Short mmCIF file of C-alpha atoms in Angstrom, two decimals:
data_model
loop_
_atom_site.label_atom_id
_atom_site.label_comp_id
_atom_site.label_asym_id
_atom_site.label_seq_id
_atom_site.Cartn_x
_atom_site.Cartn_y
_atom_site.Cartn_z
CA UNK A 162 8.61 15.28 9.10
CA UNK A 163 7.85 12.81 6.37
CA UNK A 164 8.34 9.22 7.41
CA UNK A 165 9.10 8.10 3.85
CA UNK A 166 10.58 10.29 1.13
CA UNK A 167 10.74 9.40 -2.53
CA UNK A 168 12.39 12.25 -4.38
CA UNK A 169 11.95 10.97 -7.93
CA UNK A 170 8.42 11.62 -9.19
CA UNK A 171 9.28 10.08 -12.56
CA UNK A 172 12.06 7.92 -13.96
CA UNK A 173 12.87 6.54 -17.39
CA UNK A 174 15.00 3.50 -18.15
CA UNK A 175 15.96 1.71 -21.31
CA UNK A 176 14.72 -1.84 -21.63
CA UNK A 177 17.25 -4.39 -20.30
CA UNK A 178 19.07 -1.74 -18.27
CA UNK A 179 19.12 -1.51 -14.47
CA UNK A 180 17.40 1.29 -12.56
CA UNK A 181 17.53 2.49 -8.97
CA UNK A 182 14.52 4.03 -7.27
CA UNK A 183 15.38 6.10 -4.22
CA UNK A 184 13.75 5.91 -0.80
CA UNK A 185 14.80 7.51 2.46
CA UNK A 186 13.04 7.09 5.76
CA UNK A 187 12.83 8.75 9.13
CA UNK A 188 12.38 6.85 12.36
CA UNK A 189 13.78 6.69 15.86
CA UNK A 190 12.41 3.20 16.40
CA UNK A 191 15.26 0.67 16.33
CA UNK A 192 12.96 -2.02 14.98
CA UNK A 193 11.19 -1.43 11.68
CA UNK A 194 10.45 -2.97 8.32
CA UNK A 195 10.82 -1.51 4.86
CA UNK A 196 8.69 -2.55 1.88
CA UNK A 197 8.43 -1.85 -1.81
CA UNK A 198 5.20 -2.17 -3.78
CA UNK A 199 4.46 -1.88 -7.48
CA UNK A 200 1.21 -0.35 -8.72
CA UNK A 201 0.43 -0.83 -12.42
CA UNK A 202 -2.21 1.29 -14.11
CA UNK A 203 -4.81 -1.30 -13.10
CA UNK A 204 -4.52 0.00 -9.54
CA UNK A 205 -3.58 -3.14 -7.63
CA UNK A 206 -0.69 -2.95 -5.17
CA UNK A 207 1.82 -5.74 -5.68
CA UNK A 208 4.30 -6.55 -2.92
CA UNK A 209 7.86 -6.77 -4.23
CA UNK A 210 10.40 -6.98 -1.44
CA UNK A 211 10.91 -6.60 2.32
CA UNK A 212 13.90 -5.56 4.45
CA UNK A 213 13.97 -5.79 8.23
CA UNK A 214 15.98 -3.28 10.22
CA UNK A 215 18.04 -6.03 11.81
CA UNK A 216 18.72 -7.91 8.60
CA UNK A 217 22.45 -8.05 7.93
CA UNK A 218 22.17 -8.64 4.22
CA UNK A 219 20.34 -6.75 1.52
CA UNK A 220 17.09 -8.38 0.47
CA UNK A 221 16.78 -9.82 -3.02
CA UNK A 222 13.78 -11.21 -4.92
CA UNK A 223 14.51 -12.20 -8.49
CA UNK A 224 15.29 -9.04 -10.46
CA UNK A 225 14.55 -6.87 -7.41
CA UNK A 226 17.10 -6.02 -4.77
CA UNK A 227 17.01 -3.57 -1.93
CA UNK A 228 20.09 -1.46 -1.29
CA UNK A 229 19.76 -0.99 2.46
CA UNK A 230 22.05 1.63 4.00
CA UNK A 231 20.99 1.84 7.61
CA UNK A 232 23.27 4.70 8.69
CA UNK A 233 22.00 6.83 5.83
CA UNK A 234 18.41 5.67 6.38
CA UNK A 235 17.98 4.75 2.78
CA UNK A 236 16.32 1.73 1.18
CA UNK A 237 16.68 2.05 -2.56
CA UNK A 238 15.06 -0.44 -4.91
CA UNK A 239 17.21 -1.77 -7.72
CA UNK A 240 15.50 -3.38 -10.70
CA UNK A 241 17.88 -5.25 -12.97
CA UNK A 242 17.29 -6.04 -16.65
CA UNK A 243 14.22 -3.81 -16.92
CA UNK A 244 11.23 -5.09 -18.87
CA UNK A 245 8.37 -3.20 -20.48
CA UNK A 246 6.05 -4.71 -17.87
CA UNK A 247 8.00 -2.94 -15.15
CA UNK A 248 6.41 0.36 -16.16
CA UNK A 249 4.32 1.33 -13.12
CA UNK A 250 4.23 3.39 -9.95
CA UNK A 251 6.54 2.18 -7.20
CA UNK A 252 5.89 2.91 -3.55
CA UNK A 253 8.27 2.59 -0.64
CA UNK A 254 6.69 1.92 2.77
CA UNK A 255 7.76 1.51 6.37
CA UNK A 256 6.28 -0.08 9.44
CA UNK A 257 7.62 0.79 12.88
CA UNK A 258 7.53 -1.73 15.69
CA UNK A 259 6.37 0.94 18.13
CA UNK A 260 3.34 2.00 16.08
CA UNK A 261 2.20 -1.52 15.34
CA UNK A 262 0.09 -1.88 12.25
CA UNK A 263 0.55 1.52 10.66
CA UNK A 264 2.22 1.47 7.26
CA UNK A 265 3.71 4.76 6.10
CA UNK A 266 3.85 5.15 2.32
CA UNK A 267 5.96 7.45 0.20
CA UNK A 268 4.55 9.52 -2.62
CA UNK A 269 5.72 7.07 -5.23
CA UNK A 270 7.94 7.05 -8.31
CA UNK A 271 6.54 6.56 -11.79
CA UNK A 272 8.84 4.31 -13.81
CA UNK A 273 8.65 4.14 -17.59
CA UNK A 274 10.62 1.50 -19.45
CA UNK A 275 11.54 2.57 -22.96
CA UNK A 276 11.85 -0.09 -25.67
CA UNK B 294 0.32 -15.03 0.20
CA UNK B 295 -3.47 -14.89 0.49
CA UNK B 296 -5.75 -14.36 -2.50
CA UNK B 297 -7.80 -11.23 -1.97
CA UNK B 298 -10.82 -10.14 -3.98
CA UNK B 299 -12.77 -6.92 -3.92
CA UNK B 300 -16.23 -6.07 -5.23
CA UNK B 301 -17.03 -3.98 -7.14
CA UNK B 302 -13.85 -3.41 -9.11
CA UNK B 303 -15.13 0.00 -10.16
CA UNK B 304 -18.27 2.09 -9.91
CA UNK B 305 -19.63 5.46 -10.89
CA UNK B 306 -22.00 6.93 -8.32
CA UNK B 307 -24.10 10.01 -7.83
CA UNK B 308 -23.33 12.43 -5.03
CA UNK B 309 -25.32 11.87 -1.87
CA UNK B 310 -25.52 8.10 -2.34
CA UNK B 311 -23.58 5.36 -0.53
CA UNK B 312 -21.48 2.47 -1.82
CA UNK B 313 -20.45 -0.66 0.03
CA UNK B 314 -17.19 -2.33 -0.98
CA UNK B 315 -16.55 -5.95 -0.12
CA UNK B 316 -13.21 -7.57 0.62
CA UNK B 317 -12.88 -11.36 0.69
CA UNK B 318 -9.77 -13.36 1.59
CA UNK B 319 -9.30 -17.04 0.81
CA UNK B 320 -7.78 -17.81 4.22
CA UNK B 321 -8.19 -16.62 7.77
CA UNK B 322 -6.10 -13.55 8.53
CA UNK B 323 -5.66 -11.62 11.71
CA UNK B 324 -5.39 -8.13 10.32
CA UNK B 325 -7.50 -6.38 7.70
CA UNK B 326 -7.10 -2.76 6.68
CA UNK B 327 -8.81 -0.24 4.43
CA UNK B 328 -6.89 2.40 2.49
CA UNK B 329 -7.83 5.28 0.26
CA UNK B 330 -5.74 6.50 -2.66
CA UNK B 331 -6.89 9.78 -4.09
CA UNK B 332 -5.97 10.55 -7.73
CA UNK B 333 -2.23 10.95 -8.16
CA UNK B 334 -1.62 10.49 -4.44
CA UNK B 335 -0.14 7.91 -2.13
CA UNK B 336 -2.10 5.56 0.11
CA UNK B 337 -3.76 6.73 3.31
CA UNK B 338 -4.93 4.31 5.96
CA UNK B 339 -8.62 4.75 6.76
CA UNK B 340 -9.02 2.16 9.48
CA UNK B 341 -8.17 -1.26 10.82
CA UNK B 342 -11.11 -3.64 10.59
CA UNK B 343 -11.49 -5.61 13.82
CA UNK B 344 -13.38 -8.86 13.90
CA UNK B 345 -16.49 -8.65 16.02
CA UNK B 346 -15.89 -5.10 17.23
CA UNK B 347 -15.76 -1.55 15.99
CA UNK B 348 -13.04 -0.61 13.55
CA UNK B 349 -10.09 1.51 14.64
CA UNK B 350 -10.10 4.72 12.62
CA UNK B 351 -7.16 6.93 11.75
CA UNK B 352 -7.15 10.65 12.28
CA UNK B 353 -9.41 12.40 9.80
CA UNK B 354 -11.71 9.41 9.22
CA UNK B 355 -14.96 8.81 11.11
CA UNK B 356 -17.34 5.91 11.41
CA UNK B 357 -20.35 7.88 10.19
CA UNK B 358 -18.64 8.51 6.85
CA UNK B 359 -16.82 5.17 6.49
CA UNK B 360 -18.67 2.46 8.43
CA UNK B 361 -16.76 -0.82 8.41
CA UNK B 362 -17.87 -4.31 9.26
CA UNK B 363 -15.85 -7.46 9.81
CA UNK B 364 -18.10 -10.34 10.75
CA UNK B 365 -15.39 -13.01 10.47
CA UNK B 366 -11.69 -13.55 9.75
CA UNK B 367 -12.06 -13.65 5.95
CA UNK B 368 -14.51 -10.87 5.09
CA UNK B 369 -14.90 -7.13 5.56
CA UNK B 370 -16.93 -4.30 4.08
CA UNK B 371 -16.29 -0.59 3.79
CA UNK B 372 -19.16 1.78 3.09
CA UNK B 373 -18.53 5.22 1.68
CA UNK B 374 -21.54 7.23 2.84
CA UNK B 375 -23.17 10.37 1.49
CA UNK B 376 -20.60 10.57 -1.26
CA UNK B 377 -19.22 13.73 -2.81
CA UNK B 378 -16.82 14.12 -5.77
CA UNK B 379 -13.96 14.41 -3.26
CA UNK B 380 -14.53 10.75 -2.41
CA UNK B 381 -13.45 9.72 -5.90
CA UNK B 382 -10.50 7.45 -5.19
CA UNK B 383 -9.20 3.93 -5.32
CA UNK B 384 -10.17 2.05 -2.17
CA UNK B 385 -7.96 -0.88 -1.27
CA UNK B 386 -8.22 -3.51 1.39
CA UNK B 387 -5.12 -5.21 2.69
CA UNK B 388 -4.45 -8.16 4.96
CA UNK B 389 -1.61 -9.38 7.15
CA UNK B 390 -1.11 -12.47 9.23
CA UNK B 391 -0.02 -10.33 12.16
CA UNK B 392 0.68 -6.68 12.75
CA UNK B 393 4.34 -7.34 12.09
CA UNK B 394 3.93 -8.96 8.70
CA UNK B 395 3.84 -7.78 5.14
CA UNK B 396 0.49 -6.39 4.05
CA UNK B 397 -0.97 -7.85 0.88
CA UNK B 398 -3.45 -5.82 -1.07
CA UNK B 399 -6.62 -6.57 -2.93
CA UNK B 400 -7.08 -5.38 -6.51
CA UNK B 401 -8.79 -2.17 -5.40
CA UNK B 402 -12.13 -0.51 -6.12
CA UNK B 403 -12.00 2.50 -8.40
CA UNK B 404 -14.78 4.88 -7.37
CA UNK B 405 -15.91 7.93 -9.31
CA UNK B 406 -18.49 10.25 -7.79
CA UNK B 407 -20.31 12.62 -10.11
#
């Protein structure tokens, strides 16, 4: 089974609107971390936000927030007030405590912000 | 977060040759990793670079094809040996303070093999 599933290969959003990028995960480890990265066309991977499995509150970083629903095993990324520079690939990732260093990445979602 | 640089940023190589990619961090880090991202695909972990000892390779990756060195806590190299067009990918190094921390990525090396 896939550890990380991103079901939206491509998304479009109007500039200044909010957008939600979906991510579901599969683990039996009670301790894990969830991450979102942004990859512009230049190829670099930019860390956006982190959520720990024991965190009580949803993580937020500026215009990024993570909608963490533990029972549903989902960790959706919400980008508010979209900007043209937000156009990029977005990857969800998970690290399990039991497997140590291994990061599992989803297949990514391509976001295009329309002016 | 650490500042990570990679050299070269991109290269075009002939099949059968080898390319060594360098990863430099501006501070000492415990963990360094090498990933491959084939065109249109997600990231796949190649190996964990261990300081002063052999790298730990993931299933499907072998030392003869992807030799890795890590002479100290701020530097690592990945060599892609005997290249074929299937090796055309972005190769990224990442670092973390510990195995439990966020991984931060370098800018990547975009490799094209003809």
